[in-house]
Short mmCIF file of C-alpha atoms in Angstrom, two decimals:
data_model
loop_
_atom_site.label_atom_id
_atom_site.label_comp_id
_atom_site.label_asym_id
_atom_site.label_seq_id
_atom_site.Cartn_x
_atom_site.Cartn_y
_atom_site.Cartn_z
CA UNK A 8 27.49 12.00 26.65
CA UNK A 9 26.34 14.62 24.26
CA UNK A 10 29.22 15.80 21.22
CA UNK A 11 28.30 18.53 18.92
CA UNK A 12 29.68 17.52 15.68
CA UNK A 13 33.29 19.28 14.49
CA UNK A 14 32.58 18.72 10.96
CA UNK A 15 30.65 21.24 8.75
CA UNK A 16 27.79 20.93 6.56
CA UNK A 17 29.35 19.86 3.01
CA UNK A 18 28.97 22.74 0.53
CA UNK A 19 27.21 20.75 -2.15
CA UNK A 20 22.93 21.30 -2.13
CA UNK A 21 20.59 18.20 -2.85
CA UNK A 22 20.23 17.47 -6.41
CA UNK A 23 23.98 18.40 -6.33
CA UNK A 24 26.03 15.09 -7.07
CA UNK A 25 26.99 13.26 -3.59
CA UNK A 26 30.16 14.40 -2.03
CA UNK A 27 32.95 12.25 -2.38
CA UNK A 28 33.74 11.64 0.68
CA UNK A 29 30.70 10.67 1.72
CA UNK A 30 30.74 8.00 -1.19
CA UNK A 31 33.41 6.42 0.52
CA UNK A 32 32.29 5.95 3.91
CA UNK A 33 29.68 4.25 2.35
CA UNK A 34 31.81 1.74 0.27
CA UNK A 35 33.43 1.27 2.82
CA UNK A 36 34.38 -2.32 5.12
CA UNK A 37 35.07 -4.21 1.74
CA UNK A 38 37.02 -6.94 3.19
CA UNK A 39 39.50 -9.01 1.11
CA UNK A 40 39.86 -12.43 1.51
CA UNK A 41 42.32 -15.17 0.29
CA UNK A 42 42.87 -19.04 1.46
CA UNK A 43 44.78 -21.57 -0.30
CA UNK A 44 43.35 -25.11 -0.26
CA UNK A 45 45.47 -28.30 -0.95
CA UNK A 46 44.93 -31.65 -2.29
CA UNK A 47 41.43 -33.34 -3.61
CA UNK A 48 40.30 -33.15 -0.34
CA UNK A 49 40.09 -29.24 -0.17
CA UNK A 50 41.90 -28.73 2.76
CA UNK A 51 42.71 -25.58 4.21
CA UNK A 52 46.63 -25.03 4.35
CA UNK A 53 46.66 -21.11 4.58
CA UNK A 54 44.41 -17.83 4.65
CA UNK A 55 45.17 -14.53 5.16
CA UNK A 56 43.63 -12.68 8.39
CA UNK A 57 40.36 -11.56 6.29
CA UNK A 58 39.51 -15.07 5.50
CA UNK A 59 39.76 -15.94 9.38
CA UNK A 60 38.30 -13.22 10.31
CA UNK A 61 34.96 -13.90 7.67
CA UNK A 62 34.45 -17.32 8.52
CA UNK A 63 35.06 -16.63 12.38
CA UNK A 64 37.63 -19.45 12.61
CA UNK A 65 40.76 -18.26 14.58
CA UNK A 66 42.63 -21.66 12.93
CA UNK A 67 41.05 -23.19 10.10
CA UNK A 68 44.02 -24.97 8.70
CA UNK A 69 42.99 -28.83 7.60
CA UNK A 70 39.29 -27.83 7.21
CA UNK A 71 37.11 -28.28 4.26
CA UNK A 72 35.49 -25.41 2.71
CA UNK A 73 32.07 -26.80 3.97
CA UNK A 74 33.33 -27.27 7.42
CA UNK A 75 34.36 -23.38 7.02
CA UNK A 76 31.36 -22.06 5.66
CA UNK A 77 28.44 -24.09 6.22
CA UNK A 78 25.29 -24.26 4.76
CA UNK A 79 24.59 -23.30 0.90
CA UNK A 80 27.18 -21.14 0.39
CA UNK A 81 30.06 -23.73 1.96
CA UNK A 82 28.49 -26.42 -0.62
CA UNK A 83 28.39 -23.66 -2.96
CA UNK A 84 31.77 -22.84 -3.25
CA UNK A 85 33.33 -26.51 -2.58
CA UNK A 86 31.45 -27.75 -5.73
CA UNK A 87 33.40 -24.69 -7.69
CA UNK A 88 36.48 -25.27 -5.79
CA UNK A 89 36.44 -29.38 -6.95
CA UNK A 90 35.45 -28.20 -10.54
CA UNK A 91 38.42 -26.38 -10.38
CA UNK A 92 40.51 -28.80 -9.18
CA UNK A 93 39.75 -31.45 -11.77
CA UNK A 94 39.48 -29.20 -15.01
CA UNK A 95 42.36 -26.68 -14.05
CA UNK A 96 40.07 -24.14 -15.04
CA UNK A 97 39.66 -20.99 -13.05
CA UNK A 98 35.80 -20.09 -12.21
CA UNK A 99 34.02 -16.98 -10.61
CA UNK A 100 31.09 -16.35 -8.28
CA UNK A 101 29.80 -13.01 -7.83
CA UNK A 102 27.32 -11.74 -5.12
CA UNK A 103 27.53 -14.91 -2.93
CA UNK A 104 25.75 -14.64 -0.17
CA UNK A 105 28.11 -15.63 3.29
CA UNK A 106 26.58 -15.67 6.83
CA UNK A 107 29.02 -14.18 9.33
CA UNK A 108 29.41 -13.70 12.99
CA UNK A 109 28.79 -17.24 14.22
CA UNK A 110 29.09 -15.62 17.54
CA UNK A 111 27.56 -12.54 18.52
CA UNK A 112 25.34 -11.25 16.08
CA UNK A 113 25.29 -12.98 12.96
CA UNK A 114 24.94 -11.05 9.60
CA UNK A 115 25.20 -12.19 5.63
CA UNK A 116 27.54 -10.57 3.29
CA UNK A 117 27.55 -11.11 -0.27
CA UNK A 118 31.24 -11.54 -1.98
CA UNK A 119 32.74 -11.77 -5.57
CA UNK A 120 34.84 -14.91 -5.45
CA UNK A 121 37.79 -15.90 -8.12
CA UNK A 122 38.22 -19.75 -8.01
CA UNK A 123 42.11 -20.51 -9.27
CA UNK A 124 44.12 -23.71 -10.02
CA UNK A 125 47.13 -24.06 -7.97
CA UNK A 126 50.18 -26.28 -10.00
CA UNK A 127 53.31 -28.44 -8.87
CA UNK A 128 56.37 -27.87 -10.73
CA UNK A 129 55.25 -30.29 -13.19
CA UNK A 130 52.29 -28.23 -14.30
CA UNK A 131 49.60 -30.39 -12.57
CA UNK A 132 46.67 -29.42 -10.41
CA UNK A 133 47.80 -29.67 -6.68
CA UNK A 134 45.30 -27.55 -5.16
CA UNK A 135 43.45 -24.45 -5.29
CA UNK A 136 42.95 -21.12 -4.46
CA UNK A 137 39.87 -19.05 -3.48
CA UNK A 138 40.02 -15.08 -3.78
CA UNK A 139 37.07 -12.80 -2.36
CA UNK A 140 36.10 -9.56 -1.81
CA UNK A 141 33.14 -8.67 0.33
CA UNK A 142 30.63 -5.74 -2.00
CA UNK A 143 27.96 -6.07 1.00
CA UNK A 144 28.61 -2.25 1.31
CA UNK A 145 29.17 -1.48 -2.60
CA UNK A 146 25.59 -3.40 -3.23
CA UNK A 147 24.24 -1.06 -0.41
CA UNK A 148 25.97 1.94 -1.18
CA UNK A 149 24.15 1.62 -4.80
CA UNK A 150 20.76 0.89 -3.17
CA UNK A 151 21.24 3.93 -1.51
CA UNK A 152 22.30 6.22 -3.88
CA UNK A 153 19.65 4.46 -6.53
CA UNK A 154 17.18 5.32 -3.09
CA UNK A 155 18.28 8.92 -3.11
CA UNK A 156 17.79 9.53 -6.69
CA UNK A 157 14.34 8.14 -6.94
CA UNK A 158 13.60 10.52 -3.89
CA UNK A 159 15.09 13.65 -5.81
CA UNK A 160 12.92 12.58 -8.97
CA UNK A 161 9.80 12.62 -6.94
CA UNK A 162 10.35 15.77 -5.72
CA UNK A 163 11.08 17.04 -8.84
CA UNK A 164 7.67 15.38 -9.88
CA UNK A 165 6.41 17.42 -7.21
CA UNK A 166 4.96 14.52 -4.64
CA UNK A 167 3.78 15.14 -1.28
CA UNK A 168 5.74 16.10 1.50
CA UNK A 169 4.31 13.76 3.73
CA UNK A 170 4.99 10.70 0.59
CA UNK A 171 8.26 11.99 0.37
CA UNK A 172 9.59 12.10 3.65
CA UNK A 173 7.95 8.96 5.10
CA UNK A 174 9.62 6.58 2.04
CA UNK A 175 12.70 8.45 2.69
CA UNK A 176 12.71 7.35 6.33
CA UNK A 177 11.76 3.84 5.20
CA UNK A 178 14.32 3.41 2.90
CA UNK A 179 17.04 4.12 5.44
CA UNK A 180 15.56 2.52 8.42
CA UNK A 181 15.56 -0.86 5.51
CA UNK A 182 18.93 0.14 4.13
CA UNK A 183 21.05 1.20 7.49
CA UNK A 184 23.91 -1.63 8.34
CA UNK A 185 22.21 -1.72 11.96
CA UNK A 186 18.87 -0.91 13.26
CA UNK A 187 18.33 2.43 13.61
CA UNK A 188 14.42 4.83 13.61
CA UNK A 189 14.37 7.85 11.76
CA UNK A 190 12.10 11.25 12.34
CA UNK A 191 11.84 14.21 10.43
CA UNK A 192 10.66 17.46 12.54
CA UNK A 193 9.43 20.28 10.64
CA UNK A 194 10.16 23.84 11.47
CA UNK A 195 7.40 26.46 11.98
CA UNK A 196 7.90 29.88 10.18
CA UNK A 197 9.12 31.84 12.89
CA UNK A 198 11.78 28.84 13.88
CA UNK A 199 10.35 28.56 17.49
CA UNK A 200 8.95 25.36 17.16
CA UNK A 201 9.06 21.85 15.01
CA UNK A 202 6.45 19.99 14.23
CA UNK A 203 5.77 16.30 13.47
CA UNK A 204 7.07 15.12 9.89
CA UNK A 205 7.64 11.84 9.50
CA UNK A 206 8.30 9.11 11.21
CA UNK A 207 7.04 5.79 10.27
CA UNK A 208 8.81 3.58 13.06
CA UNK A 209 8.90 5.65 15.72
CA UNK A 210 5.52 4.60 18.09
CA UNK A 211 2.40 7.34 17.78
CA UNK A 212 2.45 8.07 21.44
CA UNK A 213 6.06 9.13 21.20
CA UNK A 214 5.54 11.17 17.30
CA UNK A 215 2.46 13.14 19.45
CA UNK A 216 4.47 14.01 22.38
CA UNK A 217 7.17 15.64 20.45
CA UNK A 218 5.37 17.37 18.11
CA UNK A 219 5.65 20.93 18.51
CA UNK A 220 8.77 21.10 20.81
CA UNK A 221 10.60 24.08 21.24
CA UNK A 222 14.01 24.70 19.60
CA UNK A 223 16.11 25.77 22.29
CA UNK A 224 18.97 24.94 24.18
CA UNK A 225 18.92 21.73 26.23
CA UNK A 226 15.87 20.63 24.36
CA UNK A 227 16.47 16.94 23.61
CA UNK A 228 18.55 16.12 20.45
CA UNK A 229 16.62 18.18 17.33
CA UNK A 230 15.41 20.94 20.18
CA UNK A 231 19.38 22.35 20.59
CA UNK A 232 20.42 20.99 17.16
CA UNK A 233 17.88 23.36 15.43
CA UNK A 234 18.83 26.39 18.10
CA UNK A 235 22.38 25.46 17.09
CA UNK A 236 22.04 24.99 13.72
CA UNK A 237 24.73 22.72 13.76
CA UNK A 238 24.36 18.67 14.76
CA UNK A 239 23.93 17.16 17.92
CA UNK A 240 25.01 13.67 19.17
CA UNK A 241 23.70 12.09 21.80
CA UNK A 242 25.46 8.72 22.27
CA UNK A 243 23.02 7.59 25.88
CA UNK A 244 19.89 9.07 26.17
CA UNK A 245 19.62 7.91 29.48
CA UNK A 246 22.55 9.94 31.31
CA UNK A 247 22.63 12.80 29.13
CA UNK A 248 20.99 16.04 30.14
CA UNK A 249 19.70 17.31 27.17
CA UNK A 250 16.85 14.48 27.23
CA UNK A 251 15.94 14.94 31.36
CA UNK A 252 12.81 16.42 30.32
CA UNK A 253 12.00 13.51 27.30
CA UNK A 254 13.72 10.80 29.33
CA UNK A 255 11.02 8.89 30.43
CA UNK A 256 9.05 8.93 27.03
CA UNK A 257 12.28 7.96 25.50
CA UNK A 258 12.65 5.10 27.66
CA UNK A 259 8.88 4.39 26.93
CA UNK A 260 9.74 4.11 22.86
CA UNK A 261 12.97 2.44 23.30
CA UNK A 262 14.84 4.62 22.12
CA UNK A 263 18.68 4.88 23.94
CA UNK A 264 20.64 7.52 21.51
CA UNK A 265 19.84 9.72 18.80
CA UNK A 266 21.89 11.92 16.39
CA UNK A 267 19.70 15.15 14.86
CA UNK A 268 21.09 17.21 11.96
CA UNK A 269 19.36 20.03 11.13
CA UNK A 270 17.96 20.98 7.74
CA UNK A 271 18.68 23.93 6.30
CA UNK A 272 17.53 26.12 3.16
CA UNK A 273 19.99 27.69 0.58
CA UNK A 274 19.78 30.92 2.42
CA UNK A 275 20.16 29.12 6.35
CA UNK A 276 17.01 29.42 7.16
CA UNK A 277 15.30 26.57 9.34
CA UNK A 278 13.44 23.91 7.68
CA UNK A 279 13.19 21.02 10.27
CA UNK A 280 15.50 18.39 12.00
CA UNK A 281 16.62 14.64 10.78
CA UNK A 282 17.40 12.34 13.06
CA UNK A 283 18.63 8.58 13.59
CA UNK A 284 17.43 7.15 16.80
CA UNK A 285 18.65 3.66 18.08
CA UNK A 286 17.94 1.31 20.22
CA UNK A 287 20.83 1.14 22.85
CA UNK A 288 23.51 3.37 23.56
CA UNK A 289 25.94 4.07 20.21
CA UNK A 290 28.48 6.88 19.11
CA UNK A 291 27.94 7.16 15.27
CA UNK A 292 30.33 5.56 12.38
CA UNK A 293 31.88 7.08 9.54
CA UNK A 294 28.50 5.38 7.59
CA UNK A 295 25.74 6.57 9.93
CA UNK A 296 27.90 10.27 9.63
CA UNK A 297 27.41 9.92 5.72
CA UNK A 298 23.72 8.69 5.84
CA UNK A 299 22.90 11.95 8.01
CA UNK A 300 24.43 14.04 5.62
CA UNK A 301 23.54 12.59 2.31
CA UNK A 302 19.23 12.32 3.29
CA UNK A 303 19.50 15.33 5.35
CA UNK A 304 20.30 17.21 2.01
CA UNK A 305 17.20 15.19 0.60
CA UNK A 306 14.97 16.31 3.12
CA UNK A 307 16.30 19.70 3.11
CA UNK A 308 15.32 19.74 -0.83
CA UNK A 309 12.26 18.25 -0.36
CA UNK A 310 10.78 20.75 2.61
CA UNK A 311 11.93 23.50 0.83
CA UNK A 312 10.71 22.76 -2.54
CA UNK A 313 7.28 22.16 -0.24
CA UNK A 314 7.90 25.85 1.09
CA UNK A 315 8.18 27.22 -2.46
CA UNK A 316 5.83 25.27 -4.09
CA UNK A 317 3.18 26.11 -1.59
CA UNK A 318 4.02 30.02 -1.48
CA UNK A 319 3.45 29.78 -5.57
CA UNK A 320 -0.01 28.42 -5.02
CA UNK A 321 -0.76 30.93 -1.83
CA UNK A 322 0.19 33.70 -4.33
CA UNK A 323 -1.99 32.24 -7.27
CA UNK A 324 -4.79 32.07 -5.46
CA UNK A 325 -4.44 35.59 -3.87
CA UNK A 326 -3.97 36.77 -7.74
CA UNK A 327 -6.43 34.72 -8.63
CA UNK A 328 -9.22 36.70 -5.36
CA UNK A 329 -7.95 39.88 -6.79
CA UNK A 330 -9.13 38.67 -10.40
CA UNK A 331 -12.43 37.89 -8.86
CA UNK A 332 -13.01 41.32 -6.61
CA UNK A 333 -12.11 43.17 -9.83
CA UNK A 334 -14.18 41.39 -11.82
CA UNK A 335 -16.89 41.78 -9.65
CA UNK A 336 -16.35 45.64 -8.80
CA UNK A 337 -16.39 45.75 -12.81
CA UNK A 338 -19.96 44.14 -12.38
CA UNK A 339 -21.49 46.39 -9.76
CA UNK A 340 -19.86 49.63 -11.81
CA UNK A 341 -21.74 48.04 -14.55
CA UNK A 342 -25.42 47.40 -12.91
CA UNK A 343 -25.12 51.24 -11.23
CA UNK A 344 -24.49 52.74 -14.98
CA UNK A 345 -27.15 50.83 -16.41
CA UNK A 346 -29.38 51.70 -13.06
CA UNK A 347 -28.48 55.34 -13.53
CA UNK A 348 -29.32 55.28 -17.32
CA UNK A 349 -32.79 53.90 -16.29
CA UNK A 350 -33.13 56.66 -13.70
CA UNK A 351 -32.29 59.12 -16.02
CA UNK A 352 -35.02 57.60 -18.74
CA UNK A 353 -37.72 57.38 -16.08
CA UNK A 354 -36.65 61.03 -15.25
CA UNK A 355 -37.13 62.25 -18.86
CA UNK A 356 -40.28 60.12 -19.02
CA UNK A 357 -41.60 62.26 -15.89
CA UNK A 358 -40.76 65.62 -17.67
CA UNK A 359 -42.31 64.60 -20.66
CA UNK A 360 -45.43 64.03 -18.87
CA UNK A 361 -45.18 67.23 -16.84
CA UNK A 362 -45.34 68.69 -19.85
CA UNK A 363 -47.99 67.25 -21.63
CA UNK A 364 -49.96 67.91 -18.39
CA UNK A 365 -49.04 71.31 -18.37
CA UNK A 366 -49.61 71.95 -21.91
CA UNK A 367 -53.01 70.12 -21.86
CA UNK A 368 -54.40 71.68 -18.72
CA UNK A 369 -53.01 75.04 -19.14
CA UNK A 370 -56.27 76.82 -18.64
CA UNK A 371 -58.22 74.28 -17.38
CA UNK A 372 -59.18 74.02 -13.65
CA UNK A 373 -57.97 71.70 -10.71
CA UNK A 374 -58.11 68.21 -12.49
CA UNK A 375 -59.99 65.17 -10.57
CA UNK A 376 -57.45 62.35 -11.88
CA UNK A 377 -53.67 61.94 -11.56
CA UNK A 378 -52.15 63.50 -15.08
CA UNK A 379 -48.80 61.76 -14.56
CA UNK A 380 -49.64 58.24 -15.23
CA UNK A 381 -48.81 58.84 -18.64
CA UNK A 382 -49.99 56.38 -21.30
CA UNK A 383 -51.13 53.55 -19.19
CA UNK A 384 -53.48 56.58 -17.60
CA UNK A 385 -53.93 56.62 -13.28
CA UNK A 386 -57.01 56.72 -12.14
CA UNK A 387 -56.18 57.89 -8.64
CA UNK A 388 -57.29 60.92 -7.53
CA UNK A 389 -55.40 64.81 -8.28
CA UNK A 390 -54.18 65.77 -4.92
CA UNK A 391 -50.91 67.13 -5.30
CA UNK A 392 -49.40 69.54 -7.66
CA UNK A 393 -45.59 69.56 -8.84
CA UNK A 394 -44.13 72.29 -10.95
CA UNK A 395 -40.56 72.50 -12.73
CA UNK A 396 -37.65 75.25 -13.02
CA UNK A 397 -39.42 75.46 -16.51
CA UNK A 398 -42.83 76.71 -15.55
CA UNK A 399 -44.54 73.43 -16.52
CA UNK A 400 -46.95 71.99 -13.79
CA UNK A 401 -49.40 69.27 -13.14
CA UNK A 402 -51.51 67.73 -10.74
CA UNK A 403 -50.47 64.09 -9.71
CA UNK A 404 -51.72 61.38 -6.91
CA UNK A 405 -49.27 61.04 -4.01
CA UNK A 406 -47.18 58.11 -5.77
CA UNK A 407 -46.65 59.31 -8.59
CA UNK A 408 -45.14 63.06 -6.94
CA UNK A 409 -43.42 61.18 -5.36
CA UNK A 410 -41.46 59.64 -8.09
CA UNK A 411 -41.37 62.40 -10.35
CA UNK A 412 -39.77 63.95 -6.63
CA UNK A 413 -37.06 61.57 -6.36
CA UNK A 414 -36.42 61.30 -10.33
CA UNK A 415 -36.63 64.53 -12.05
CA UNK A 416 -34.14 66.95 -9.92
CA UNK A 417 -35.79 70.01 -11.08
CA UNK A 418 -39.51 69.07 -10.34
CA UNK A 419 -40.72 70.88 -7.05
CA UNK A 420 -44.44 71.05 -4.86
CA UNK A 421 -45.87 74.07 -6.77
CA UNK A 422 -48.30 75.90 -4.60
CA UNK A 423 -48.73 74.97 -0.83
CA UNK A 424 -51.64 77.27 -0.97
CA UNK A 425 -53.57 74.81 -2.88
CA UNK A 426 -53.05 72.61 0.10
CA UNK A 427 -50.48 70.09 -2.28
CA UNK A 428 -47.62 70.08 0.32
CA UNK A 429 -49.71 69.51 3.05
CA UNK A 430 -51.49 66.96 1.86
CA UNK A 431 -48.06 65.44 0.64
CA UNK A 432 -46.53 65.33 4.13
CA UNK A 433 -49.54 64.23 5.95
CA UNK A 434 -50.62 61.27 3.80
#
C-alpha cells in the first residue's frame, strides 16, 4: 500500500532545538519492571506484567533470578539480590545489559535496577525486591541527539556535503531500533530531477540506477514525494504501483518498503529526498516517524548551507574575473598610451629631421643619400621626396618615407614630377 503522510512538516528549522514531540517518540518503550523474590533461595513469588513480559516467561513464579535471566546478567543481578538479602542493604545497577526475546528475534536492553530488602513484621530480611526500568531508548535517544549535534557542528565547520551526508546515513542505519538503509537524493536546480547523494548501504548498482530520476508522480517513493512535496510511505514495494517501473531493481537490492521525506529550504524550495528503506514489508513507528523528521531537517541544513556556500564562492570568483579583466584592460590602456607617446616622439623626431634637411639643403640640388636617417646617418640612396604643411622638404630612401608617412600626419610626397611618388608606389 502506499499512505501519504497526514502530518505536517514541524515548524522548527535544523539548528533549531528538536521538537518535543519528536523527543518523545524517541524515549519512548521504557518498560517498568518489578518482581518480588522470597526466601534465601531467591525465588520468584510475584512480578508485574513488564517483568514477564522482559524475561519472556509467561509464569515465572518459584524461579531463581538466574533461571529467569540467564547468562551474565542473571548471575549479575542474583549476586546483588543475595547481598541484599544478607546485609538488608538496598543496592543499584544502572545500564545492565538484559537479552530479550528468547523467541523470535532476540535483542539486549540495558536497565537501571533498584535492589530492596523486603522485612517480616519483626523487622528481619524475608526476601527481596528487584525494581527496573528499561533506558535502551533514553541511551539511544542521547546517541542520537549527541549524533545530530555533531552533524550540525560540522556543517557549521563547513565539511563536505558528501562527508556530511554519508556519516549522517551511517549513524542512523547504526543507531535505528531495526535494520533499516538510508539514501539521500539531491535535487537539480530546476527540481526536475534528483541526483545521487548518499547512500553508503544501499548496493552501487542500485545508487547508479536511480540517480537522476525524475520527480514526478508515480515515480517510486522520493520521485512523487519530491513532486508532492509532502512524504510518501510505501509499506510493500512489491504490490505497490508507484515502484512498477523500479520493482525489479528493488527486488535486486533487497529492498521491500521505503518511506521518502522530502527536504526542503527555508523558502520551499527543493533540495533532495531522505529516505529509510527496509528489508521486508513495514508501516513506520512513531520512532522511524521521528528519525525522518529530526535528520531530514539535518540534511535539509546541510544541502542548503552547500547551496549557499557554493553560490558565495561562484560569486567570488566571478568578482574576483572581473578584478582580473579590469586589471588587465587597465594594462592594455596603459601599453597603447605609452605606444602612442612613442609614436608621437618618433613623429617629432621625423619633423625635426625634415627640417634640418630642409634647412641644410635649401639651395642645394637633388641629394644622392637619404637625409632622414638623422644622427645615426643612412646611407641608402635619395629617391623619394616628402614635404610638410610647413614648407619644409627632404629627400629620403623608401623606408624611411615611409615612416615619416605613417608617423608625422602632416608630412606628404612633395613633387610627383620629380618622379618621388612613382618611384614610391612601384618599389
Amino acid at each position: 500500500m502506499t499512505a501519504e503522510s497526514d502530518a505536517h512538516p514541524e515548524e522548527s528549522r535544523p539548528g533549531d532545538s528538536v521538537p518535543e514531540g519528536d523527543v518523545r517518540s524517541l524515549f519512548g518503550r521504557s518498560a517498568a519492571i518489578l518482581a518480588v523474590f522470597t526466601g534465601a533461595e531467591q525465588l520468584l513469588e510475584e512480578a508485574n506484567a513488564g517483568f514477564l513480559a522482559t524475561v519472556g516467561a509467561p509464569s515465572g513464579t518459584g524461579s531463581t533470578p538466574a533461571e529467569l535471566l540467564p547468562g551474565p546478567a542473571g548471575a549479575q543481578v542474583s549476586a546483588a539480590l543475595d547481598r541484599v538479602y544478607r546485609t538488608g542493604e538496598p543496592g543499584a545497577a544502572r545500564d545492565l545489559a538484559i537479552p530479550l526475546g528468547r523467541s523470535g528475534q532476540p535483542r539486549t536492553a540495558t536497565f537501571d535496577f533498584t535492589y530492596e530488602p523486603r522485612r517480616d513484621a519483626h523487622g528481619r530480611v524475608s526476601g527481596t525486591r528487584l525494581l527496573g526500568v528499561e533506558t535502551t531508548q533514553i541511551k539511544q535517544a542521547q546517541r542520537l541527539l549527541a549524533e545530530q549535534r555533531a552533524l550540525v557542528e560540522q556543517i557549521a565547520r563547513d565539511a563536505p556535503l558528501s562527508e556530511v551526508l554519508d556519516g549522517m546515513a551511517r549513524c542512523i542505519e547504526d543507531l535505528a531500533p531495526e535494520p533499516i538503509l538510508v539514501s539521500v537524493l539531491l535535487a537539480d536546480p530546476d527540481g526536475l530531477h534528483l541526483r545521487h547523494g548518499a547512500a553508503p548501504s544501499l548496493p552501487d548498482f542500485y545508487n547508479r540506477a536511480i540517480d537522476g530520476i525524475a520527480t514526478g508522480e508515480g515515480v517510486g517513493s522520493c520521485g512523487t514525494a519530491a513532486h508532492r512535496r509532502t512524504p510518501v510511505i510505501v509499506t510493500d514495494i512489491g504490490a505497490d504501483p508507484f515502484w512498477d517501473e523500479f520493482r525489479e531493481l528493488a527486488e535486486r537490492a533487497g529492498v521491500a518498503a521505503c518511506w521518502s521525506t522530502p527536504l526542503l529550504a527555508r523558502d520551499g524550495a527543493l533540495l533532495g529526498t531522505f529516505a529509510m528503506y527496509h528489508p521486508t514489508p513495514r508501516t513506520p513507528d512513531e520512532v522511524d516517524l521521528a528519525l525522518a523528521r529530526l535528520f531530514a531537517d539535518t540534511a535539509s541544513l546541510a544541502i542548503e548551507r552547500h547551496h549557499i556556500e557554493t553560490a558565495k564562492a561562484r560569486a567570488e570568483a566571478q568578482t574576483e574575473a572581473a578584478r582580473a579583466a579590469l586589471a588587465e584592460a587597465i594594462h592594455a590602456e596603459q601599453q597603447l598610451r605609452a605606444e602612442a607617446e612613442q609614436r608621437a616622439l618618433a613623429a617629432t623626431e621625423l619633423t625635426t629631421r625634415l627640417q634640418a634637411a630642409a634647412e641644410a639643403q635649401a639651395d642645394a640640388p637633388h641629394p644622392d643619400l637619404c637625409q632622414l636617417g638623422g644622427s645615426e646617418r643612412c646611407s641608402a640612396a635619395a629617391e623619394i621626396k616628402v614635404a610638410d604643411s610647413w614648407g619644409d622638404a627632404a629627400w629620403g630612401c623608401p623606408a624611411h618615407v615611409e615612416e615619416a608617412l605613417l608617423n608625422v600626419r602632416s608630412v606628404y610626397i612633395a613633387d610627383e614630377e620629380l618622379g618621388g611618388l612613382a618611384a614610391y608606389r612601384n618599389r
